[in-house]
Amino acid sequence: MILADRLLTDCHVAAMTEGGAPYGAIEDAAILIQGGRIAWVGPRADLPVHKAVETDRLSGRWVTPGLIDCHTHLVFGGDRSGEFERRLEGATYEEIARGGGGIVSSVKATREASEDALYDSACKRLEGLKATGVTTVEIKSGYGLDHDSELKMLSVARRIGREAGVRVRTSYLGLHAVPPEHKGDRAAYVDKAVDQILPAAHAEGLVDAVDAYCEPIAFTTDEVARLFDKAEALGLPVKLHADQLSDGGGAALAARYHALSADHIEHTTEPGVQAMAEAGVVGVLLPGAFLMLRETKAPPVALLRQHGVRMAVATDCNPGTSPVASMTAALNLACVQFRLTPEEAIAGATRHAARALGLQDEVGTIEPGKAADLAVWDISRPAELCYWLGAPLLDRRYLAGQAAS
């Protein structure tokens, strides 16, 4: 007999496991949860002898793994709606950045904001993600760009993970932009970001992974390699903003360091894709930024498929280039703009997103032993998660087997 804390029944399950039925679908299914983990999942007719403390009858709804937003900049001060207006008037992202706007404009607002203010504003944005089925969120630093502000951002991210009803993985993004006070001496800032801020954040237990922005308007491959060498020495995995605006060898650099993921990758060419495939690097597609920047060069999806690179999908929620706070919107955009199939897109927000965070053994599929992080949907088939744009589809979420608000 299985002793369970909770039984979910009268439902259909999209387990998102590889192989077998599309979406890993189990019609007329049941799920047993014990100790925050999946104890059993399968057809309701095969339900083993059990005793459950609570039973939730889901009236024929679909259950998926809780969605995973594996690339966000959720914590920041202020907003950049003025830059949005400027881009609509014809200014490019590069022009705005080189003129002192872009990331640097968010740095001032973030430095000035208190931890409580950053927490409160981030939680407002988080509500949009939770309302679209998200149970795990990656949150980057990178709008502080000094010791105290970077650690402040990462501390807020940890607090969100403790208090706001989601799992959180943090990424130190010290090489995001050169702060204004180092404009004339970028080498000094790289030294500080690599040799001082990262070790301090790691010593306080604030860092799960290390990220960087590798572009001509940001940091070179040599500068990023220095950061990644430090991360490696500290035992931290890496990920990379790669090849978003140009093919600067970012994907190959990510592969060289066996990064968890290379993100954006619109301009990655076949050698970079091959290197990602050989190193097991996940390609994270960010259709919100593609939309907001009105880009025309889409990521090389056909090459990623051809070489067997796993594709994740994320919101890239940030104040400048992707003010997107809806995971289902990101799924829709991934299908419409990048021509992913709905099954590819949902896999990209579940099992592949889990791998992009190093959490593939914990979340991302509905299998015995995995955490019972689940989303329950008012839909008739899984593809509806990618079909509707803005419709309220979520019925409820479970985090570690407990109903989550």
mmCIF file of C-alpha atoms in Angstrom:
data_model
loop_
_atom_site.group_PDB
_atom_site.id
_atom_site.type_symbol
_atom_site.label_atom_id
_atom_site.label_comp_id
_atom_site.label_asym_id
_atom_site.label_seq_id
_atom_site.Cartn_x
_atom_site.Cartn_y
_atom_site.Cartn_z
ATOM 1 C CA MET A 1 0.000 0.000 0.000
ATOM 2 C CA ILE A 2 1.179 3.527 -0.843
ATOM 3 C CA LEU A 3 0.628 6.035 1.941
ATOM 4 C CA ALA A 4 0.151 9.408 0.273
ATOM 5 C CA ASP A 5 -0.327 12.963 1.434
ATOM 6 C CA ARG A 6 -2.437 13.780 -1.612
ATOM 7 C CA LEU A 7 -4.193 12.060 -4.515
ATOM 8 C CA LEU A 8 -4.935 13.971 -7.715
ATOM 9 C CA THR A 9 -7.584 12.180 -9.729
ATOM 10 C CA ASP A 10 -10.139 12.677 -12.511
ATOM 11 C CA CYS A 11 -7.523 14.407 -14.645
ATOM 12 C CA HIS A 12 -5.351 14.032 -17.718
ATOM 13 C CA VAL A 13 -1.572 14.268 -17.368
ATOM 14 C CA ALA A 14 0.970 15.724 -19.784
ATOM 15 C CA ALA A 15 4.008 14.256 -18.034
ATOM 16 C CA MET A 16 6.410 15.790 -20.633
ATOM 17 C CA THR A 17 8.640 12.735 -20.513
ATOM 18 C CA GLU A 18 10.636 11.884 -23.633
ATOM 19 C CA GLY A 19 9.478 9.124 -25.938
ATOM 20 C CA GLY A 20 6.088 7.449 -25.905
ATOM 21 C CA ALA A 21 2.898 9.407 -26.414
ATOM 22 C CA PRO A 22 2.998 13.066 -27.491
ATOM 23 C CA TYR A 23 3.438 15.307 -24.441
ATOM 24 C CA GLY A 24 3.917 12.127 -22.386
ATOM 25 C CA ALA A 25 0.131 12.167 -22.213
ATOM 26 C CA ILE A 26 -1.818 9.895 -19.874
ATOM 27 C CA GLU A 27 -5.581 10.106 -20.353
ATOM 28 C CA ASP A 28 -7.854 9.616 -17.326
ATOM 29 C CA ALA A 29 -4.916 9.673 -14.956
ATOM 30 C CA ALA A 30 -4.118 9.864 -11.265
ATOM 31 C CA ILE A 31 -1.120 11.109 -9.290
ATOM 32 C CA LEU A 32 -0.070 10.129 -5.770
ATOM 33 C CA ILE A 33 2.082 12.611 -3.841
ATOM 34 C CA GLN A 34 4.075 11.825 -0.720
ATOM 35 C CA GLY A 35 6.539 14.031 1.085
ATOM 36 C CA GLY A 36 6.394 16.692 -1.606
ATOM 37 C CA ARG A 37 7.299 14.239 -4.382
ATOM 38 C CA ILE A 38 5.547 12.168 -6.984
ATOM 39 C CA ALA A 39 5.008 8.692 -5.557
ATOM 40 C CA TRP A 40 3.060 7.283 -8.507
ATOM 41 C CA VAL A 41 1.519 8.499 -11.777
ATOM 42 C CA GLY A 42 -0.430 6.546 -14.342
ATOM 43 C CA PRO A 43 -3.875 5.651 -15.673
ATOM 44 C CA ARG A 44 -6.524 5.884 -12.978
ATOM 45 C CA ALA A 45 -7.592 2.307 -13.753
ATOM 46 C CA ASP A 46 -4.111 1.158 -12.637
ATOM 47 C CA LEU A 47 -4.081 3.138 -9.392
ATOM 48 C CA PRO A 48 -2.333 0.957 -6.791
ATOM 49 C CA VAL A 49 -3.684 0.254 -3.334
ATOM 50 C CA HIS A 50 -3.181 3.454 -1.392
ATOM 51 C CA LYS A 51 -4.350 5.628 1.454
ATOM 52 C CA ALA A 52 -4.360 9.382 0.824
ATOM 53 C CA VAL A 53 -4.798 12.088 3.441
ATOM 54 C CA GLU A 54 -6.327 14.442 0.872
ATOM 55 C CA THR A 55 -7.962 13.851 -2.511
ATOM 56 C CA ASP A 56 -8.291 16.546 -5.176
ATOM 57 C CA ARG A 57 -10.736 15.693 -7.946
ATOM 58 C CA LEU A 58 -9.796 17.815 -10.942
ATOM 59 C CA SER A 59 -12.919 17.444 -13.114
ATOM 60 C CA GLY A 60 -11.118 16.345 -16.262
ATOM 61 C CA ARG A 61 -8.512 19.118 -16.246
ATOM 62 C CA TRP A 62 -4.979 18.697 -17.587
ATOM 63 C CA VAL A 63 -1.955 18.534 -15.289
ATOM 64 C CA THR A 64 1.529 19.458 -16.479
ATOM 65 C CA PRO A 65 4.798 19.907 -14.665
ATOM 66 C CA GLY A 66 4.936 23.387 -13.179
ATOM 67 C CA LEU A 67 6.393 25.643 -15.859
ATOM 68 C CA ILE A 68 9.986 26.803 -15.488
ATOM 69 C CA ASP A 69 11.101 30.283 -16.519
ATOM 70 C CA CYS A 70 14.823 29.648 -16.918
ATOM 71 C CA HIS A 71 15.919 33.176 -17.911
ATOM 72 C CA THR A 72 14.641 36.291 -16.126
ATOM 73 C CA HIS A 73 15.910 39.613 -14.828
ATOM 74 C CA LEU A 74 12.972 39.832 -12.455
ATOM 75 C CA VAL A 75 14.635 42.033 -9.805
ATOM 76 C CA PHE A 76 15.280 45.632 -10.863
ATOM 77 C CA GLY A 77 14.413 49.215 -10.017
ATOM 78 C CA GLY A 78 12.372 51.591 -12.175
ATOM 79 C CA ASP A 79 11.279 50.879 -15.737
ATOM 80 C CA ARG A 80 12.354 51.796 -19.264
ATOM 81 C CA SER A 81 9.091 52.602 -20.982
ATOM 82 C CA GLY A 82 10.687 55.791 -22.292
ATOM 83 C CA GLU A 83 13.224 53.724 -24.211
ATOM 84 C CA PHE A 84 10.353 51.679 -25.611
ATOM 85 C CA GLU A 85 8.960 54.900 -27.027
ATOM 86 C CA ARG A 86 12.371 55.835 -28.461
ATOM 87 C CA ARG A 87 12.725 52.476 -30.197
ATOM 88 C CA LEU A 88 9.301 52.939 -31.759
ATOM 89 C CA GLU A 89 10.533 56.300 -33.050
ATOM 90 C CA GLY A 90 13.495 54.596 -34.720
ATOM 91 C CA ALA A 91 16.347 54.420 -32.211
ATOM 92 C CA THR A 92 18.191 51.101 -32.080
ATOM 93 C CA TYR A 93 19.047 49.135 -28.952
ATOM 94 C CA GLU A 94 22.744 49.787 -29.599
ATOM 95 C CA GLU A 95 22.192 53.550 -29.982
ATOM 96 C CA ILE A 96 20.280 53.709 -26.712
ATOM 97 C CA ALA A 97 22.925 51.664 -24.905
ATOM 98 C CA ARG A 98 25.846 53.693 -26.248
ATOM 99 C CA GLY A 99 24.053 56.906 -25.243
ATOM 100 C CA GLY A 100 23.919 55.912 -21.586
ATOM 101 C CA GLY A 101 20.530 54.254 -21.652
ATOM 102 C CA GLY A 102 19.734 50.585 -21.689
ATOM 103 C CA ILE A 103 21.131 48.496 -18.885
ATOM 104 C CA VAL A 104 23.005 51.400 -17.305
ATOM 105 C CA SER A 105 19.765 53.366 -16.849
ATOM 106 C CA SER A 106 18.384 50.492 -14.775
ATOM 107 C CA VAL A 107 21.554 50.422 -12.685
ATOM 108 C CA LYS A 108 20.889 53.848 -11.168
ATOM 109 C CA ALA A 109 17.302 52.957 -10.213
ATOM 110 C CA THR A 110 18.333 49.583 -8.803
ATOM 111 C CA ARG A 111 21.149 51.012 -6.724
ATOM 112 C CA GLU A 112 18.784 53.604 -5.243
ATOM 113 C CA ALA A 113 16.030 51.096 -4.387
ATOM 114 C CA SER A 114 15.842 49.371 -1.004
ATOM 115 C CA GLU A 115 15.690 45.610 -0.684
ATOM 116 C CA ASP A 116 12.030 45.853 0.301
ATOM 117 C CA ALA A 117 11.225 48.013 -2.716
ATOM 118 C CA LEU A 118 12.998 45.603 -5.055
ATOM 119 C CA TYR A 119 11.220 42.653 -3.467
ATOM 120 C CA ASP A 120 7.792 44.276 -3.745
ATOM 121 C CA SER A 121 8.198 45.286 -7.381
ATOM 122 C CA ALA A 122 9.611 41.885 -8.349
ATOM 123 C CA CYS A 123 6.703 40.106 -6.663
ATOM 124 C CA LYS A 124 4.241 42.139 -8.716
ATOM 125 C CA ARG A 125 5.892 40.923 -11.891
ATOM 126 C CA LEU A 126 6.111 37.415 -10.466
ATOM 127 C CA GLU A 127 2.318 37.311 -10.145
ATOM 128 C CA GLY A 128 2.078 37.249 -13.935
ATOM 129 C CA LEU A 129 4.438 34.291 -14.111
ATOM 130 C CA LYS A 130 2.664 32.369 -11.358
ATOM 131 C CA ALA A 131 -0.718 33.032 -13.014
ATOM 132 C CA THR A 132 0.654 31.310 -16.114
ATOM 133 C CA GLY A 133 1.747 28.160 -14.319
ATOM 134 C CA VAL A 134 5.332 28.937 -13.310
ATOM 135 C CA THR A 135 6.706 27.153 -10.248
ATOM 136 C CA THR A 136 10.461 27.658 -10.836
ATOM 137 C CA VAL A 137 12.142 30.953 -11.782
ATOM 138 C CA GLU A 138 15.738 31.824 -12.544
ATOM 139 C CA ILE A 139 16.620 35.361 -11.389
ATOM 140 C CA LYS A 140 19.774 37.192 -12.463
ATOM 141 C CA SER A 141 21.663 40.042 -10.885
ATOM 142 C CA GLY A 142 23.352 42.508 -13.236
ATOM 143 C CA TYR A 143 21.568 45.785 -12.537
ATOM 144 C CA GLY A 144 23.722 46.585 -9.513
ATOM 145 C CA LEU A 145 27.231 46.366 -10.961
ATOM 146 C CA ASP A 146 28.905 47.136 -7.672
ATOM 147 C CA HIS A 147 29.545 44.981 -4.616
ATOM 148 C CA ASP A 148 26.665 46.087 -2.414
ATOM 149 C CA SER A 149 24.033 46.361 -5.149
ATOM 150 C CA GLU A 150 24.808 43.015 -6.763
ATOM 151 C CA LEU A 151 24.581 41.259 -3.388
ATOM 152 C CA LYS A 152 21.392 43.207 -2.663
ATOM 153 C CA MET A 153 19.778 41.901 -5.846
ATOM 154 C CA LEU A 154 20.817 38.333 -5.149
ATOM 155 C CA SER A 155 19.565 38.584 -1.552
ATOM 156 C CA VAL A 156 16.176 39.742 -2.852
ATOM 157 C CA ALA A 157 16.101 36.788 -5.251
ATOM 158 C CA ARG A 158 16.786 34.398 -2.375
ATOM 159 C CA ARG A 159 13.982 36.028 -0.370
ATOM 160 C CA ILE A 160 11.591 35.513 -3.275
ATOM 161 C CA GLY A 161 12.466 31.821 -3.194
ATOM 162 C CA ARG A 162 11.729 31.653 0.534
ATOM 163 C CA GLU A 163 8.550 33.692 0.649
ATOM 164 C CA ALA A 164 6.844 34.108 -2.727
ATOM 165 C CA GLY A 165 5.626 30.622 -3.647
ATOM 166 C CA VAL A 166 8.185 29.629 -6.291
ATOM 167 C CA ARG A 167 11.497 27.843 -6.480
ATOM 168 C CA VAL A 168 14.304 30.265 -7.362
ATOM 169 C CA ARG A 169 17.708 29.707 -8.928
ATOM 170 C CA THR A 170 20.040 32.695 -8.885
ATOM 171 C CA SER A 171 22.598 33.731 -11.486
ATOM 172 C CA TYR A 172 25.377 36.247 -10.877
ATOM 173 C CA LEU A 173 25.463 38.497 -13.954
ATOM 174 C CA GLY A 174 28.251 40.865 -12.983
ATOM 175 C CA LEU A 175 29.452 41.158 -16.589
ATOM 176 C CA HIS A 176 26.220 42.677 -17.871
ATOM 177 C CA ALA A 177 27.407 46.222 -18.618
ATOM 178 C CA VAL A 178 30.245 48.502 -17.584
ATOM 179 C CA PRO A 179 28.935 50.797 -14.832
ATOM 180 C CA PRO A 180 29.256 54.560 -15.334
ATOM 181 C CA GLU A 181 31.994 55.009 -12.740
ATOM 182 C CA HIS A 182 34.219 52.586 -14.679
ATOM 183 C CA LYS A 183 33.465 53.892 -18.152
ATOM 184 C CA GLY A 184 37.083 55.002 -18.593
ATOM 185 C CA ASP A 185 38.614 51.837 -17.115
ATOM 186 C CA ARG A 186 36.603 48.756 -17.989
ATOM 187 C CA ALA A 187 39.525 46.477 -17.078
ATOM 188 C CA ALA A 188 39.275 47.648 -13.479
ATOM 189 C CA TYR A 189 35.586 46.791 -13.428
ATOM 190 C CA VAL A 190 36.188 43.330 -14.899
ATOM 191 C CA ASP A 191 38.802 42.758 -12.196
ATOM 192 C CA LYS A 192 36.335 43.805 -9.513
ATOM 193 C CA ALA A 193 33.441 41.763 -10.913
ATOM 194 C CA VAL A 194 35.567 38.634 -11.249
ATOM 195 C CA ASP A 195 37.894 38.800 -8.268
ATOM 196 C CA GLN A 196 35.840 40.605 -5.623
ATOM 197 C CA ILE A 197 32.067 40.624 -6.176
ATOM 198 C CA LEU A 198 31.615 37.029 -7.344
ATOM 199 C CA PRO A 199 33.660 35.464 -4.511
ATOM 200 C CA ALA A 200 31.808 37.607 -1.966
ATOM 201 C CA ALA A 201 28.392 36.633 -3.321
ATOM 202 C CA HIS A 202 29.398 32.982 -3.437
ATOM 203 C CA ALA A 203 30.708 33.106 0.142
ATOM 204 C CA GLU A 204 27.287 34.321 1.292
ATOM 205 C CA GLY A 205 25.516 31.455 -0.510
ATOM 206 C CA LEU A 206 23.776 33.749 -2.975
ATOM 207 C CA VAL A 207 24.912 32.245 -6.295
ATOM 208 C CA ASP A 208 23.694 29.120 -8.083
ATOM 209 C CA ALA A 209 25.257 29.909 -11.481
ATOM 210 C CA VAL A 210 27.353 32.553 -13.223
ATOM 211 C CA ASP A 211 26.212 34.406 -16.351
ATOM 212 C CA ALA A 212 27.637 37.087 -18.665
ATOM 213 C CA TYR A 213 26.607 39.202 -21.640
ATOM 214 C CA CYS A 214 28.955 38.492 -24.522
ATOM 215 C CA GLU A 215 28.509 41.095 -27.290
ATOM 216 C CA PRO A 216 30.508 43.964 -28.834
ATOM 217 C CA ILE A 217 28.383 46.412 -26.798
ATOM 218 C CA ALA A 218 29.016 44.387 -23.632
ATOM 219 C CA PHE A 219 31.961 42.042 -22.898
ATOM 220 C CA THR A 220 34.487 40.169 -25.014
ATOM 221 C CA THR A 221 35.034 36.431 -25.053
ATOM 222 C CA ASP A 222 38.369 36.943 -23.274
ATOM 223 C CA GLU A 223 36.706 38.932 -20.469
ATOM 224 C CA VAL A 224 33.934 36.371 -20.121
ATOM 225 C CA ALA A 225 36.486 33.556 -20.077
ATOM 226 C CA ARG A 226 38.147 35.181 -17.055
ATOM 227 C CA LEU A 227 34.806 35.207 -15.245
ATOM 228 C CA PHE A 228 34.077 31.619 -16.202
ATOM 229 C CA ASP A 229 37.511 30.495 -15.020
ATOM 230 C CA LYS A 230 36.709 32.030 -11.630
ATOM 231 C CA ALA A 231 33.302 30.353 -11.582
ATOM 232 C CA GLU A 232 34.926 27.027 -12.389
ATOM 233 C CA ALA A 233 37.393 27.502 -9.539
ATOM 234 C CA LEU A 234 34.478 28.152 -7.175
ATOM 235 C CA GLY A 235 32.597 25.068 -8.415
ATOM 236 C CA LEU A 236 29.793 27.078 -10.012
ATOM 237 C CA PRO A 237 28.137 26.241 -13.357
ATOM 238 C CA VAL A 238 27.944 28.909 -16.052
ATOM 239 C CA LYS A 239 25.475 30.137 -18.655
ATOM 240 C CA LEU A 240 25.788 32.862 -21.285
ATOM 241 C CA HIS A 241 23.898 35.582 -23.150
ATOM 242 C CA ALA A 242 25.292 34.517 -26.516
ATOM 243 C CA ASP A 243 25.135 35.729 -30.105
ATOM 244 C CA GLN A 244 22.030 37.873 -29.645
ATOM 245 C CA LEU A 245 23.072 40.783 -31.862
ATOM 246 C CA SER A 246 26.005 39.268 -33.763
ATOM 247 C CA ASP A 247 27.897 36.004 -34.146
ATOM 248 C CA GLY A 248 30.670 36.725 -31.684
ATOM 249 C CA GLY A 249 31.529 33.130 -30.857
ATOM 250 C CA GLY A 250 29.366 33.099 -27.738
ATOM 251 C CA ALA A 251 27.845 29.681 -28.338
ATOM 252 C CA ALA A 252 31.276 28.143 -28.866
ATOM 253 C CA LEU A 253 32.536 29.819 -25.689
ATOM 254 C CA ALA A 254 29.570 28.434 -23.751
ATOM 255 C CA ALA A 255 30.333 24.981 -25.125
ATOM 256 C CA ARG A 256 34.006 25.289 -24.177
ATOM 257 C CA TYR A 257 32.983 25.722 -20.553
ATOM 258 C CA HIS A 258 30.203 23.093 -20.741
ATOM 259 C CA ALA A 259 27.695 25.796 -19.836
ATOM 260 C CA LEU A 260 24.221 24.898 -18.702
ATOM 261 C CA SER A 261 22.833 27.055 -21.502
ATOM 262 C CA ALA A 262 23.520 29.564 -24.242
ATOM 263 C CA ASP A 263 20.674 32.080 -24.368
ATOM 264 C CA HIS A 264 19.284 34.196 -27.241
ATOM 265 C CA ILE A 265 21.561 32.650 -29.956
ATOM 266 C CA GLU A 266 19.782 34.391 -32.844
ATOM 267 C CA HIS A 267 23.078 34.804 -34.736
ATOM 268 C CA THR A 268 24.678 31.480 -33.811
ATOM 269 C CA THR A 269 25.933 29.632 -36.889
ATOM 270 C CA GLU A 270 26.369 25.916 -37.489
ATOM 271 C CA PRO A 271 29.828 25.539 -35.872
ATOM 272 C CA GLY A 272 28.424 27.068 -32.683
ATOM 273 C CA VAL A 273 25.396 24.804 -32.804
ATOM 274 C CA GLN A 274 27.629 21.767 -33.304
ATOM 275 C CA ALA A 275 29.762 22.785 -30.333
ATOM 276 C CA MET A 276 26.625 23.190 -28.185
ATOM 277 C CA ALA A 277 25.421 19.736 -29.214
ATOM 278 C CA GLU A 278 28.748 18.092 -28.374
ATOM 279 C CA ALA A 279 28.893 19.797 -24.956
ATOM 280 C CA GLY A 280 25.230 19.246 -24.059
ATOM 281 C CA VAL A 281 24.512 22.976 -23.839
ATOM 282 C CA VAL A 282 20.809 23.888 -23.848
ATOM 283 C CA GLY A 283 19.759 26.621 -26.268
ATOM 284 C CA VAL A 284 17.397 29.049 -24.514
ATOM 285 C CA LEU A 285 15.067 30.865 -26.909
ATOM 286 C CA LEU A 286 13.770 34.275 -25.806
ATOM 287 C CA PRO A 287 10.945 35.282 -28.148
ATOM 288 C CA GLY A 288 9.869 38.245 -26.022
ATOM 289 C CA ALA A 289 13.135 40.083 -26.693
ATOM 290 C CA PHE A 290 12.928 39.136 -30.370
ATOM 291 C CA LEU A 291 9.458 40.680 -30.517
ATOM 292 C CA MET A 292 10.217 43.834 -28.547
ATOM 293 C CA LEU A 293 13.418 44.584 -30.481
ATOM 294 C CA ARG A 294 11.629 43.859 -33.762
ATOM 295 C CA GLU A 295 14.431 41.546 -34.777
ATOM 296 C CA THR A 296 14.298 39.766 -38.121
ATOM 297 C CA LYS A 297 16.927 37.044 -37.667
ATOM 298 C CA ALA A 298 15.406 34.177 -35.715
ATOM 299 C CA PRO A 299 17.446 31.590 -33.811
ATOM 300 C CA PRO A 300 18.664 28.693 -35.990
ATOM 301 C CA VAL A 301 15.890 26.328 -34.931
ATOM 302 C CA ALA A 302 16.356 23.980 -37.888
ATOM 303 C CA LEU A 303 20.058 23.593 -37.047
ATOM 304 C CA LEU A 304 19.279 23.072 -33.364
ATOM 305 C CA ARG A 305 16.862 20.287 -34.308
ATOM 306 C CA GLN A 306 19.289 18.790 -36.810
ATOM 307 C CA HIS A 307 22.098 18.559 -34.258
ATOM 308 C CA GLY A 308 19.892 17.494 -31.357
ATOM 309 C CA VAL A 309 20.352 20.599 -29.199
ATOM 310 C CA ARG A 310 17.664 20.851 -26.533
ATOM 311 C CA MET A 311 15.645 24.051 -26.840
ATOM 312 C CA ALA A 312 14.261 25.824 -23.778
ATOM 313 C CA VAL A 313 11.844 28.768 -23.834
ATOM 314 C CA ALA A 314 11.841 31.630 -21.317
ATOM 315 C CA THR A 315 10.346 35.101 -20.888
ATOM 316 C CA ASP A 316 13.597 37.070 -20.421
ATOM 317 C CA CYS A 317 11.442 39.301 -18.187
ATOM 318 C CA ASN A 318 13.413 42.557 -17.954
ATOM 319 C CA PRO A 319 12.784 46.302 -18.028
ATOM 320 C CA GLY A 320 14.360 47.085 -21.376
ATOM 321 C CA THR A 321 14.029 44.479 -24.072
ATOM 322 C CA SER A 322 11.462 41.950 -22.836
ATOM 323 C CA PRO A 323 8.867 43.326 -20.394
ATOM 324 C CA VAL A 324 7.092 39.969 -20.571
ATOM 325 C CA ALA A 325 5.553 38.539 -17.405
ATOM 326 C CA SER A 326 3.564 35.654 -18.906
ATOM 327 C CA MET A 327 4.999 32.218 -19.578
ATOM 328 C CA THR A 328 2.124 31.198 -21.834
ATOM 329 C CA ALA A 329 2.714 34.342 -23.902
ATOM 330 C CA ALA A 330 6.341 33.237 -24.319
ATOM 331 C CA LEU A 331 5.130 29.807 -25.475
ATOM 332 C CA ASN A 332 2.793 31.378 -28.014
ATOM 333 C CA LEU A 333 5.532 33.658 -29.338
ATOM 334 C CA ALA A 334 7.996 30.764 -29.587
ATOM 335 C CA CYS A 335 5.532 28.917 -31.789
ATOM 336 C CA VAL A 336 4.423 31.884 -33.906
ATOM 337 C CA GLN A 337 7.809 33.573 -34.361
ATOM 338 C CA PHE A 338 10.238 30.646 -34.246
ATOM 339 C CA ARG A 339 7.918 27.924 -35.567
ATOM 340 C CA LEU A 340 8.342 25.576 -32.633
ATOM 341 C CA THR A 341 5.629 22.977 -32.363
ATOM 342 C CA PRO A 342 3.456 23.243 -29.250
ATOM 343 C CA GLU A 343 5.044 20.081 -27.888
ATOM 344 C CA GLU A 344 8.539 21.531 -28.442
ATOM 345 C CA ALA A 345 7.545 24.791 -26.767
ATOM 346 C CA ILE A 346 6.033 23.118 -23.697
ATOM 347 C CA ALA A 347 9.050 20.805 -23.433
ATOM 348 C CA GLY A 348 11.089 24.003 -23.571
ATOM 349 C CA ALA A 349 9.286 25.350 -20.521
ATOM 350 C CA THR A 350 9.477 22.078 -18.584
ATOM 351 C CA ARG A 351 12.133 19.388 -19.027
ATOM 352 C CA HIS A 352 14.568 21.398 -21.163
ATOM 353 C CA ALA A 353 14.209 24.482 -18.967
ATOM 354 C CA ALA A 354 14.966 22.278 -15.964
ATOM 355 C CA ARG A 355 18.173 21.121 -17.632
ATOM 356 C CA ALA A 356 19.094 24.738 -18.421
ATOM 357 C CA LEU A 357 19.116 25.307 -14.651
ATOM 358 C CA GLY A 358 20.781 22.021 -13.707
ATOM 359 C CA LEU A 359 17.513 20.837 -12.142
ATOM 360 C CA GLN A 360 16.659 17.979 -14.502
ATOM 361 C CA ASP A 361 16.707 15.430 -11.673
ATOM 362 C CA GLU A 362 14.349 17.516 -9.546
ATOM 363 C CA VAL A 363 11.658 19.116 -11.734
ATOM 364 C CA GLY A 364 10.480 19.399 -15.334
ATOM 365 C CA THR A 365 8.594 16.116 -15.771
ATOM 366 C CA ILE A 366 5.928 14.243 -13.856
ATOM 367 C CA GLU A 367 7.704 11.053 -12.797
ATOM 368 C CA PRO A 368 8.086 9.132 -9.544
ATOM 369 C CA GLY A 369 10.765 10.708 -7.396
ATOM 370 C CA LYS A 370 10.496 14.185 -8.918
ATOM 371 C CA ALA A 371 9.250 17.143 -6.905
ATOM 372 C CA ALA A 372 5.469 17.512 -7.070
ATOM 373 C CA ASP A 373 5.578 20.943 -8.698
ATOM 374 C CA LEU A 374 2.499 20.911 -10.877
ATOM 375 C CA ALA A 375 0.191 23.163 -12.862
ATOM 376 C CA VAL A 376 -3.498 22.332 -13.425
ATOM 377 C CA TRP A 377 -5.149 23.806 -16.502
ATOM 378 C CA ASP A 378 -8.668 24.436 -17.803
ATOM 379 C CA ILE A 379 -7.883 23.163 -21.296
ATOM 380 C CA SER A 380 -9.033 20.348 -23.519
ATOM 381 C CA ARG A 381 -5.592 19.551 -24.968
ATOM 382 C CA PRO A 382 -2.017 20.624 -24.141
ATOM 383 C CA ALA A 383 -1.553 22.660 -27.334
ATOM 384 C CA GLU A 384 -3.964 25.246 -25.924
ATOM 385 C CA LEU A 385 -1.150 26.479 -23.665
ATOM 386 C CA CYS A 386 0.529 27.781 -26.826
ATOM 387 C CA TYR A 387 -2.641 28.677 -28.721
ATOM 388 C CA TRP A 388 -4.275 31.203 -26.417
ATOM 389 C CA LEU A 389 -2.639 34.601 -25.961
ATOM 390 C CA GLY A 390 -3.784 36.185 -22.707
ATOM 391 C CA ALA A 391 -6.560 33.752 -21.782
ATOM 392 C CA PRO A 392 -6.711 32.737 -18.073
ATOM 393 C CA LEU A 393 -6.034 29.006 -18.385
ATOM 394 C CA LEU A 394 -4.563 28.122 -14.984
ATOM 395 C CA ASP A 395 -6.794 26.462 -12.395
ATOM 396 C CA ARG A 396 -4.169 25.981 -9.641
ATOM 397 C CA ARG A 397 -0.514 25.277 -8.887
ATOM 398 C CA TYR A 398 1.141 22.827 -6.528
ATOM 399 C CA LEU A 399 4.620 23.445 -5.118
ATOM 400 C CA ALA A 400 6.200 20.390 -3.495
ATOM 401 C CA GLY A 401 2.729 18.831 -3.363
ATOM 402 C CA GLN A 402 1.082 21.742 -1.568
ATOM 403 C CA ALA A 403 -1.465 24.064 -3.111
ATOM 404 C CA ALA A 404 0.334 27.325 -3.917
ATOM 405 C CA SER A 405 -1.232 30.749 -4.245
#
